[in-house]
């Protein structure tokens, strides 16, 4: 199983808000920056948020990231159909000396 | 514009070998760690290995240690993944990625490796 934990899926109606949690430990999230990626079907993942809360160029401010202790959260407000996809958190793990991804969360717009 | 173009994927028998290549352009190659990330069919992302700017530091996920080797040729702006002792569970799309800080902002389009008899 994954070192990081994410909910398998979240859903909400258009215009609503969803949050995706990413839980880890002191060897990963607790002492390293967290990154958030989105993958649309049939495409390569895309970096949305770096360094816990820094939106990449071109990413709307509807997307936000935060971190507290050994957990991180991605928030998406004003949900749009184009936001559907799989979202992954990622960070370095100091004990394992590898980069770890969460198992992914599927976002569905109802 | 950053571009990462993978090649070398294909069908290989269990126990076989394959070398993936990634041609990078649009950035100063020697400024960045590089890595390979894979995604099995219907599965999530799995980080495979990374290499530092001059190839002196490398890390691997346990499941590929002793079987895969990551390397780079800075003169050719390329990174490679030599894979041997391939298993069915290595079947995946393999992405070449560029690191920046703690994250991977640049991804190739991926190359499919299928291990099957």
mmCIF file of C-alpha atoms in Angstrom, chain B residues 1-5 22-27 107-108:
data_model
loop_
_atom_site.group_PDB
_atom_site.id
_atom_site.type_symbol
_atom_site.label_atom_id
_atom_site.label_comp_id
_atom_site.label_asym_id
_atom_site.label_seq_id
_atom_site.Cartn_x
_atom_site.Cartn_y
_atom_site.Cartn_z
ATOM 1 C CA UNK B 1 9.525 25.422 -24.123
ATOM 2 C CA UNK B 2 10.530 22.398 -22.094
ATOM 3 C CA UNK B 3 10.251 19.155 -24.026
ATOM 4 C CA UNK B 4 10.863 15.614 -22.865
ATOM 5 C CA UNK B 5 10.549 12.928 -25.513
ATOM 6 C CA UNK B 22 14.536 10.557 -22.965
ATOM 7 C CA UNK B 23 15.656 13.508 -25.057
ATOM 8 C CA UNK B 24 15.375 16.810 -23.227
ATOM 9 C CA UNK B 25 15.279 20.313 -24.624
ATOM 10 C CA UNK B 26 14.195 23.812 -23.732
ATOM 11 C CA UNK B 27 16.055 24.082 -20.436
ATOM 12 C CA UNK B 107 6.621 15.360 -17.987
ATOM 13 C CA UNK B 108 7.137 13.583 -21.268
#
